[in-house]
Short mmCIF file of C-alpha atoms and ligand atoms in Angstrom, two decimals:
data_model
loop_
_atom_site.label_atom_id
_atom_site.label_comp_id
_atom_site.label_asym_id
_atom_site.label_seq_id
_atom_site.Cartn_x
_atom_site.Cartn_y
_atom_site.Cartn_z
CA UNK A 1 52.13 0.39 -5.06
CA UNK A 2 49.44 -1.33 -7.14
CA UNK A 3 46.74 0.41 -9.08
CA UNK A 4 43.78 1.42 -6.95
CA UNK A 5 40.60 -0.24 -8.13
CA UNK A 6 37.31 1.61 -8.27
CA UNK A 7 34.83 0.22 -5.78
CA UNK A 8 31.26 0.82 -6.84
CA UNK A 9 28.35 -0.29 -4.69
CA UNK A 10 25.79 -2.48 -6.44
CA UNK A 11 22.77 -0.76 -7.93
CA UNK A 12 20.49 -2.28 -5.29
CA UNK A 13 22.61 -0.61 -2.63
CA UNK A 14 22.84 2.72 -4.43
CA UNK A 15 19.06 2.72 -4.95
CA UNK A 16 18.35 2.23 -1.24
CA UNK A 17 16.46 4.98 0.47
CA UNK A 18 18.60 6.25 3.36
CA UNK A 19 17.84 4.07 6.39
CA UNK A 20 15.66 6.23 8.57
CA UNK A 21 17.37 5.39 11.82
CA UNK A 22 20.79 6.20 10.36
CA UNK A 23 19.58 9.75 9.62
CA UNK A 24 18.18 10.05 13.12
CA UNK A 25 21.48 8.77 14.49
CA UNK A 26 23.36 11.57 12.74
CA UNK A 27 20.97 14.20 14.11
CA UNK A 28 21.46 12.69 17.54
CA UNK A 29 25.26 12.73 17.27
CA UNK A 30 25.23 16.39 16.33
CA UNK A 31 23.02 17.33 19.27
CA UNK A 32 25.08 15.30 21.71
CA UNK A 33 28.30 16.86 20.39
CA UNK A 34 26.77 20.27 21.11
CA UNK A 35 26.24 19.18 24.70
CA UNK A 36 22.43 18.95 24.56
CA UNK A 37 20.86 16.92 27.40
CA UNK A 38 18.97 14.84 24.89
CA UNK A 39 15.79 12.91 25.69
CA UNK A 40 15.89 10.17 23.07
CA UNK A 41 12.40 8.90 22.25
CA UNK A 42 13.28 7.93 18.72
CA UNK A 43 14.19 4.26 18.68
CA UNK A 44 12.28 1.22 19.89
CA UNK A 45 15.12 -0.32 21.84
CA UNK A 46 14.13 -1.46 25.35
CA UNK A 47 16.15 0.46 27.93
CA UNK A 48 15.94 -2.09 30.75
CA UNK A 49 18.40 -4.98 31.17
CA UNK A 50 17.61 -8.59 30.29
CA UNK A 51 16.01 -10.37 33.29
CA UNK A 52 18.55 -12.04 35.61
CA UNK A 53 17.42 -15.65 35.20
CA UNK A 54 18.06 -15.43 31.43
CA UNK A 55 21.57 -14.03 31.94
CA UNK A 56 22.28 -16.75 34.51
CA UNK A 57 21.28 -19.49 32.06
CA UNK A 58 23.56 -17.91 29.44
CA UNK A 59 26.45 -17.81 31.92
CA UNK A 60 26.14 -21.53 32.47
CA UNK A 61 25.52 -22.43 28.83
CA UNK A 62 28.51 -20.55 27.54
CA UNK A 63 30.81 -22.94 29.42
CA UNK A 64 29.44 -26.00 27.64
CA UNK A 65 31.91 -27.01 24.88
CA UNK A 66 29.09 -28.62 22.86
CA UNK A 67 27.82 -25.09 22.25
CA UNK A 68 31.16 -23.94 20.88
CA UNK A 69 30.68 -25.87 17.64
CA UNK A 70 28.47 -24.90 14.72
CA UNK A 71 24.83 -24.78 15.76
CA UNK A 72 22.12 -26.57 13.78
CA UNK A 73 20.77 -24.49 10.89
CA UNK A 74 17.11 -24.65 11.87
CA UNK A 75 17.77 -24.14 15.55
CA UNK A 76 18.10 -26.63 18.41
CA UNK A 77 15.03 -28.83 18.64
CA UNK A 78 14.82 -27.92 22.33
CA UNK A 79 14.50 -24.23 21.43
CA UNK A 80 11.85 -24.93 18.82
CA UNK A 81 10.03 -27.15 21.34
CA UNK A 82 10.08 -24.25 23.82
CA UNK A 83 8.60 -22.07 21.08
CA UNK A 84 5.83 -24.62 20.48
CA UNK A 85 5.13 -24.89 24.21
CA UNK A 86 5.00 -21.10 24.51
CA UNK A 87 2.53 -20.89 21.61
CA UNK A 88 0.33 -23.52 23.18
CA UNK A 89 0.34 -21.76 26.53
CA UNK A 90 -0.02 -18.20 25.25
CA UNK A 91 -2.28 -18.66 22.20
CA UNK A 92 -3.58 -22.23 22.45
CA UNK A 93 -2.06 -22.88 19.03
CA UNK A 94 -0.41 -26.28 18.38
CA UNK A 95 2.79 -26.33 16.38
CA UNK A 96 5.03 -29.15 15.23
CA UNK A 97 8.45 -27.97 16.42
CA UNK A 98 10.15 -30.11 13.76
CA UNK A 99 8.44 -28.59 10.74
CA UNK A 100 6.51 -25.52 11.80
CA UNK A 101 9.14 -23.54 13.73
CA UNK A 102 12.44 -21.98 12.74
CA UNK A 103 14.88 -20.06 14.89
CA UNK A 104 16.08 -16.70 13.58
CA UNK A 105 19.00 -14.40 14.32
CA UNK A 106 16.43 -11.82 15.41
CA UNK A 107 13.15 -11.52 13.54
CA UNK A 108 14.65 -8.81 11.32
CA UNK A 109 16.89 -11.47 9.83
CA UNK A 110 13.95 -13.73 8.95
CA UNK A 111 11.85 -10.87 7.60
CA UNK A 112 14.79 -9.70 5.51
CA UNK A 113 15.36 -13.15 4.03
CA UNK A 114 11.74 -14.12 3.43
CA UNK A 115 11.41 -12.52 -0.04
CA UNK A 116 14.63 -14.22 -1.18
CA UNK A 117 12.90 -17.53 -0.60
CA UNK A 118 9.70 -16.78 -2.52
CA UNK A 119 10.00 -13.75 -4.79
CA UNK A 120 10.99 -13.90 -8.46
CA UNK A 121 11.91 -10.71 -10.34
CA UNK A 122 8.72 -8.77 -11.05
CA UNK A 123 6.65 -10.41 -8.30
CA UNK A 124 4.92 -8.01 -5.95
CA UNK A 125 5.36 -7.80 -2.20
CA UNK A 126 2.57 -6.00 -0.37
CA UNK A 127 3.80 -3.89 2.55
CA UNK A 128 2.09 -1.62 5.05
CA UNK A 129 2.90 2.07 4.89
CA UNK A 130 3.80 3.56 7.30
CA UNK A 131 5.68 0.42 8.28
CA UNK A 132 8.87 -1.24 9.40
CA UNK A 133 11.40 -0.24 6.71
CA UNK A 134 12.81 -3.77 6.39
CA UNK A 135 9.72 -5.08 4.51
CA UNK A 136 10.12 -3.02 1.33
CA UNK A 137 13.92 -3.19 1.36
CA UNK A 138 13.86 -6.99 1.65
CA UNK A 139 11.44 -7.13 -1.30
CA UNK A 140 13.72 -4.94 -3.44
CA UNK A 141 16.83 -6.94 -2.53
CA UNK A 142 15.08 -10.03 -3.85
CA UNK A 143 14.28 -8.30 -7.14
CA UNK A 144 10.61 -7.90 -6.24
CA UNK A 145 8.32 -4.94 -6.68
CA UNK A 146 6.79 -3.17 -3.71
CA UNK A 147 3.15 -2.22 -3.39
CA UNK A 148 2.42 -0.06 -0.38
CA UNK A 149 -0.85 -0.53 1.49
CA UNK A 150 -1.63 2.76 3.26
CA UNK A 151 -2.48 2.45 6.96
CA UNK A 152 -4.87 5.31 7.65
CA UNK A 153 -6.49 6.53 10.80
CA UNK A 154 -9.97 6.39 9.21
CA UNK A 155 -9.46 2.61 8.69
CA UNK A 156 -8.08 2.10 12.20
CA UNK A 157 -4.66 1.67 10.59
CA UNK A 158 -5.68 -1.59 8.91
CA UNK A 159 -4.92 -2.02 5.21
CA UNK A 160 -7.85 -1.72 2.81
CA UNK A 161 -7.46 -5.05 1.02
CA UNK A 162 -10.17 -4.16 -1.49
CA UNK A 163 -8.11 -1.18 -2.67
CA UNK A 164 -5.19 -3.23 -3.97
CA UNK A 165 -5.25 -2.98 -7.79
CA UNK A 166 -6.09 -6.19 -9.68
CA UNK A 167 -2.91 -5.99 -11.75
CA UNK A 168 -0.83 -5.93 -8.57
CA UNK A 169 -2.81 -8.77 -7.01
CA UNK A 170 -2.15 -11.04 -9.96
CA UNK A 171 1.58 -10.78 -9.38
CA UNK A 172 1.50 -10.49 -5.58
CA UNK A 173 3.14 -13.34 -3.74
CA UNK A 174 3.88 -12.09 -0.24
CA UNK A 175 2.26 -9.70 2.17
CA UNK A 176 3.81 -8.28 5.32
CA UNK A 177 1.54 -7.12 8.09
CA UNK A 178 2.34 -6.18 11.66
CA UNK A 179 0.01 -5.97 14.68
CA UNK A 180 0.34 -4.65 17.34
CA UNK A 181 1.71 -2.16 14.85
CA UNK A 182 4.92 -0.25 14.67
CA UNK A 183 4.72 2.76 14.22
CA UNK A 184 0.97 3.44 14.69
CA UNK A 185 0.47 1.27 17.83
CA UNK A 186 -2.78 -0.05 16.31
CA UNK A 187 -4.05 -3.57 17.03
CA UNK A 188 -5.93 -5.95 14.75
CA UNK A 189 -8.93 -8.03 15.73
CA UNK A 190 -10.39 -11.35 14.71
CA UNK A 191 -12.56 -9.84 11.95
CA UNK A 192 -9.57 -8.36 10.18
CA UNK A 193 -7.55 -11.58 10.39
CA UNK A 194 -10.47 -13.60 9.03
CA UNK A 195 -10.81 -11.22 6.10
CA UNK A 196 -7.05 -11.39 5.56
CA UNK A 197 -6.97 -15.19 5.53
CA UNK A 198 -9.83 -15.35 2.98
CA UNK A 199 -8.06 -12.76 0.89
CA UNK A 200 -4.77 -14.67 1.00
CA UNK A 201 -6.43 -17.97 0.10
CA UNK A 202 -8.34 -16.41 -2.79
CA UNK A 203 -5.32 -14.61 -4.22
CA UNK A 204 -2.64 -17.14 -3.34
CA UNK A 205 -0.57 -14.75 -1.22
CA UNK A 206 1.73 -15.83 1.61
CA UNK A 207 0.96 -13.79 4.73
CA UNK A 208 3.94 -12.83 6.88
CA UNK A 209 2.66 -11.50 10.16
CA UNK A 210 5.24 -9.67 12.23
CA UNK A 211 4.19 -10.06 15.87
CA UNK A 212 7.21 -8.42 17.51
CA UNK A 213 4.95 -6.56 19.98
CA UNK A 214 2.45 -9.28 20.90
CA UNK A 215 3.63 -9.25 24.55
CA UNK A 216 3.87 -5.49 25.07
CA UNK A 217 0.21 -4.86 25.86
CA UNK A 218 -1.81 -2.85 28.38
CA UNK A 219 -4.81 -3.22 30.67
CA UNK A 220 -4.56 -7.00 30.35
CA UNK A 221 -5.92 -6.99 26.80
CA UNK A 222 -3.79 -9.63 25.13
CA UNK A 223 -3.22 -9.20 21.40
CA UNK A 224 -4.12 -12.14 19.15
CA UNK A 225 -1.75 -14.31 17.23
CA UNK A 226 -2.64 -14.47 13.55
CA UNK A 227 -2.28 -18.26 13.91
CA UNK A 228 -5.21 -18.37 16.36
CA UNK A 229 -7.59 -17.75 13.47
CA UNK A 230 -8.73 -20.87 11.60
CA UNK A 231 -7.04 -21.22 8.22
CA UNK A 232 -4.02 -19.08 9.13
CA UNK A 233 -1.54 -21.93 8.99
CA UNK A 234 -2.68 -22.69 5.45
CA UNK A 235 -1.70 -19.23 4.24
CA UNK A 236 1.15 -17.88 6.28
CA UNK A 237 3.68 -17.55 9.02
CA UNK A 238 4.24 -15.37 12.04
CA UNK A 239 7.50 -13.75 13.08
CA UNK A 240 8.37 -13.22 16.74
CA UNK A 241 11.16 -11.46 18.44
CA UNK A 242 12.59 -12.00 21.90
CA UNK A 243 14.05 -8.49 21.68
CA UNK A 244 11.04 -6.52 22.89
CA UNK A 245 9.34 -9.05 25.14
CA UNK A 246 12.41 -9.97 27.21
CA UNK A 247 14.64 -6.92 26.78
CA UNK A 248 16.97 -9.00 24.60
CA UNK A 249 17.48 -6.78 21.55
CA UNK A 250 21.27 -7.22 21.65
CA UNK A 251 21.17 -11.02 21.85
CA UNK A 252 19.77 -11.49 18.33
CA UNK A 253 17.23 -14.23 18.66
CA UNK A 254 13.72 -14.63 17.27
CA UNK A 255 11.67 -17.21 15.44
CA UNK A 256 9.16 -17.87 12.67
CA UNK A 257 6.25 -20.29 13.00
CA UNK A 258 3.35 -21.50 10.92
CA UNK A 259 2.94 -22.87 7.41
CA UNK A 260 5.49 -25.60 6.93
CA UNK A 261 6.30 -24.85 3.27
CA UNK A 262 6.90 -21.20 4.15
CA UNK A 263 9.05 -22.23 7.13
CA UNK A 264 11.04 -24.67 4.99
CA UNK A 265 11.56 -22.12 2.22
CA UNK A 266 12.96 -19.57 4.62
CA UNK A 267 15.05 -22.30 6.24
CA UNK A 268 16.60 -23.15 2.89
CA UNK A 269 17.82 -19.58 2.36
CA UNK A 270 19.26 -19.51 5.87
CA UNK A 271 21.03 -22.84 5.42
CA UNK A 272 22.92 -21.30 2.55
CA UNK A 273 23.67 -17.95 4.19
CA UNK A 274 24.14 -18.28 7.92
CA UNK A 275 24.96 -21.04 10.32
CA UNK A 276 22.33 -20.48 12.96
CA UNK A 277 22.32 -18.93 16.41
CA UNK A 278 25.01 -19.53 19.03
CA UNK A 279 23.50 -22.40 21.02
CA UNK A 280 24.17 -20.78 24.37
CA UNK A 281 21.91 -17.95 23.22
CA UNK A 282 19.27 -20.50 22.22
CA UNK A 283 19.46 -21.96 25.73
CA UNK A 284 18.98 -18.47 27.12
CA UNK A 285 16.08 -18.16 24.68
CA UNK A 286 14.47 -21.30 26.15
CA UNK A 287 14.86 -19.76 29.58
CA UNK A 288 13.28 -16.54 28.29
CA UNK A 289 10.26 -18.32 26.80
CA UNK A 290 9.71 -20.00 30.18
CA UNK A 291 9.82 -16.69 32.06
CA UNK A 292 7.37 -16.40 34.93
CA UNK A 293 4.43 -14.19 33.96
CA UNK A 294 5.12 -12.07 37.04
CA UNK A 295 8.41 -10.88 35.55
CA UNK A 296 6.69 -9.89 32.31
CA UNK A 297 3.86 -8.20 34.20
CA UNK A 298 6.44 -6.00 35.88
CA UNK A 299 7.87 -4.98 32.51
CA UNK A 300 4.38 -4.28 31.19
CA UNK A 301 3.47 -2.26 34.29
CA UNK A 302 6.57 -0.17 33.77
CA UNK A 303 5.57 0.63 30.17
CA UNK A 304 2.00 1.25 31.26
CA UNK A 305 3.08 3.90 33.74
CA UNK A 306 5.17 5.54 31.04
CA UNK A 307 2.33 5.34 28.53
CA UNK A 308 -0.19 6.87 30.93
CA UNK A 309 2.19 9.66 31.97
CA UNK A 310 3.07 10.55 28.41
CA UNK A 311 -0.44 10.20 27.04
CA UNK A 312 -1.91 12.46 29.72
CA UNK A 313 0.91 14.95 29.24
CA UNK A 314 0.48 15.15 25.48
CA UNK A 315 -3.30 15.53 25.82
CA UNK A 316 -2.78 18.43 28.21
CA UNK A 317 -0.53 20.06 25.62
CA UNK A 318 -3.42 19.79 23.17
CA UNK A 319 -1.82 17.20 20.92
CA UNK A 320 -3.93 14.56 19.18
CA UNK A 321 -2.92 11.03 20.10
CA UNK A 322 -4.63 7.67 20.58
CA UNK A 323 -3.97 5.80 23.80
CA UNK A 324 -2.18 2.66 22.63
CA UNK A 325 -3.51 -0.76 23.69
CA UNK A 326 -0.13 -2.33 22.88
CA UNK A 327 3.47 -1.60 21.75
CA UNK A 328 5.70 0.97 23.41
CA UNK A 329 4.92 3.70 20.87
CA UNK A 330 2.77 6.78 20.78
CA UNK A 331 1.67 7.90 17.30
CA UNK A 332 1.11 11.61 17.65
CA UNK A 333 -0.44 14.02 15.16
CA UNK A 334 1.70 17.08 14.44
CA UNK A 335 0.12 20.45 15.26
CA UNK A 336 -1.83 21.86 12.28
CA UNK A 337 0.30 23.09 9.43
CA UNK A 338 3.58 21.54 10.66
CA UNK A 339 5.17 18.65 8.75
CA UNK A 340 6.62 15.57 10.44
CA UNK A 341 10.19 16.59 9.70
CA UNK A 342 9.63 20.19 10.83
CA UNK A 343 8.06 19.03 14.08
CA UNK A 344 10.93 16.59 14.62
CA UNK A 345 13.50 19.34 13.98
CA UNK A 346 11.66 21.79 16.24
CA UNK A 347 11.54 19.31 19.12
CA UNK A 348 15.21 18.47 18.69
CA UNK A 349 16.53 22.01 18.34
CA UNK A 350 14.25 23.77 20.79
CA UNK A 351 13.50 21.08 23.37
CA UNK A 352 16.34 18.56 23.06
CA UNK A 353 13.84 15.78 22.34
CA UNK A 354 14.53 13.22 19.64
CA UNK A 355 11.53 11.60 17.93
CA UNK A 356 10.96 9.81 14.65
CA UNK A 357 9.12 11.63 11.83
CA UNK A 358 6.13 9.57 10.70
CA UNK A 359 6.86 10.01 7.00
CA UNK A 360 10.14 8.17 7.53
CA UNK A 361 8.02 5.01 7.75
CA UNK A 362 6.28 5.81 4.45
CA UNK A 363 4.40 8.72 2.88
CA UNK A 364 1.05 8.08 4.62
CA UNK A 365 2.90 8.66 7.91
CA UNK A 366 3.28 12.35 7.03
CA UNK A 367 1.66 14.57 9.65
CA UNK A 368 2.63 12.30 12.54
CA UNK A 369 5.62 11.64 14.74
CA UNK A 370 6.39 8.52 16.77
CA UNK A 371 7.53 8.57 20.36
CA UNK A 372 9.06 5.44 21.91
CA UNK A 373 8.42 4.82 25.60
CA UNK A 374 11.98 3.68 26.16
CA UNK A 375 13.04 6.18 28.83
CA UNK A 376 12.08 6.35 32.54
CA UNK A 377 8.92 8.19 33.69
CA UNK A 378 11.04 11.02 35.11
CA UNK A 379 12.43 11.78 31.67
CA UNK A 380 8.97 11.50 30.07
CA UNK A 381 7.70 14.11 32.52
CA UNK A 382 10.65 16.31 31.65
CA UNK A 383 9.96 15.83 27.92
CA UNK A 384 6.35 16.95 28.38
CA UNK A 385 7.51 19.98 30.33
CA UNK A 386 10.05 20.95 27.68
CA UNK A 387 7.47 20.47 24.92
CA UNK A 388 5.04 22.72 26.75
CA UNK A 389 7.49 25.58 26.29
CA UNK A 390 7.91 25.24 22.53
CA UNK A 391 4.55 24.22 21.05
C1 PLP B 1 11.97 -4.37 16.62
C2 PLP B 1 11.19 -4.89 15.46
C3 PLP B 1 11.58 -6.06 14.79
C4 PLP B 1 12.97 -6.68 14.93
O1 PLP B 1 13.20 -7.36 16.01
P1 PLP B 1 14.48 -8.26 16.15
O2 PLP B 1 13.95 -9.57 16.56
O3 PLP B 1 15.31 -7.59 17.19
O4 PLP B 1 15.19 -8.35 14.84
C5 PLP B 1 10.75 -6.58 13.84
N1 PLP B 1 9.60 -5.96 13.50
C6 PLP B 1 9.22 -4.82 14.08
C7 PLP B 1 7.94 -4.19 13.67
C8 PLP B 1 10.00 -4.24 15.07
O5 PLP B 1 9.63 -3.08 15.61
#
């Protein structure tokens, strides 16, 4: 037998904060092992299947031998054309599919790689807090520094751009923002985006807008694309995911659109790291982007019923919560004097309900928990009933 080598993870891996959802997963496993009838409201993973017409297109595409070879790095032009057509139809934004659109292996992949394309050691990446944990981790992996922009209720969960220190601004190169927002469910309006674009232009910062929830909205109030605002394409890009809109989280397909230098930079990293998306999945993606609005309305109606049921239930229990205009999350204030983690533990141990503690998304999330509307109405009613017995 040879000598066993010592395998040490890299410093960047050792320094990682524990991935929030991995901790939640362990709590969940323990409860399930104990036989708890768990109501899992912790993770934003759509519970309904992918619509049939998308699966049917995949079934046909998978038989085409042309798709069995390496895909193109930037994505099939037909997929990027479908993206451009969708943008025109949905947002009235014109995109050149050749230079202003890039396919991604899920938007998480693109977000994760973005800092590698633009950040030098010591450069700052501005990230919302609470926020999607991938933004700061991606910045750190690229050797960048992270500056957290607190999202506070008193500012309608929009970052206070004027509060970013001058020293940070000088070295800031990228900013991640995300509306409709995960985890707070807040939306951003035209005024904010205008301010953001001016800010980016003045300080030479690339804006990366994560629009994963642009199609999960309520009461027919459609969220804006950042690219609808004049000047946006000069300063940034927008990330989209097919995961949430079309119940396709497992398929791994998304895209980035906007500023062509930003798109090309990200494309360059990808060319050297991955070899694109299975083309049969891109064909299914084209089918998804052409989905009849009626199918999407049904999905939205389903979430709306869940939202209304849960919102009303939580109000009756005396909890403080805003009614979300978009996303499938409820951002709920913990009862007075109880921390996010304590409230999460109480709900798990006493009510068999799994949620996500707000501080897991960043310190300013302390005092909140996030519920995902990814279980049927019947289970939401049951969750409210169980909560009524323990709070
Ligand atoms: C779900 C989610 C994503 C990732 O989506 P994929 O396309 O499945 O990688 C990105 N950003 C936010 C805020 C999300 O909640």
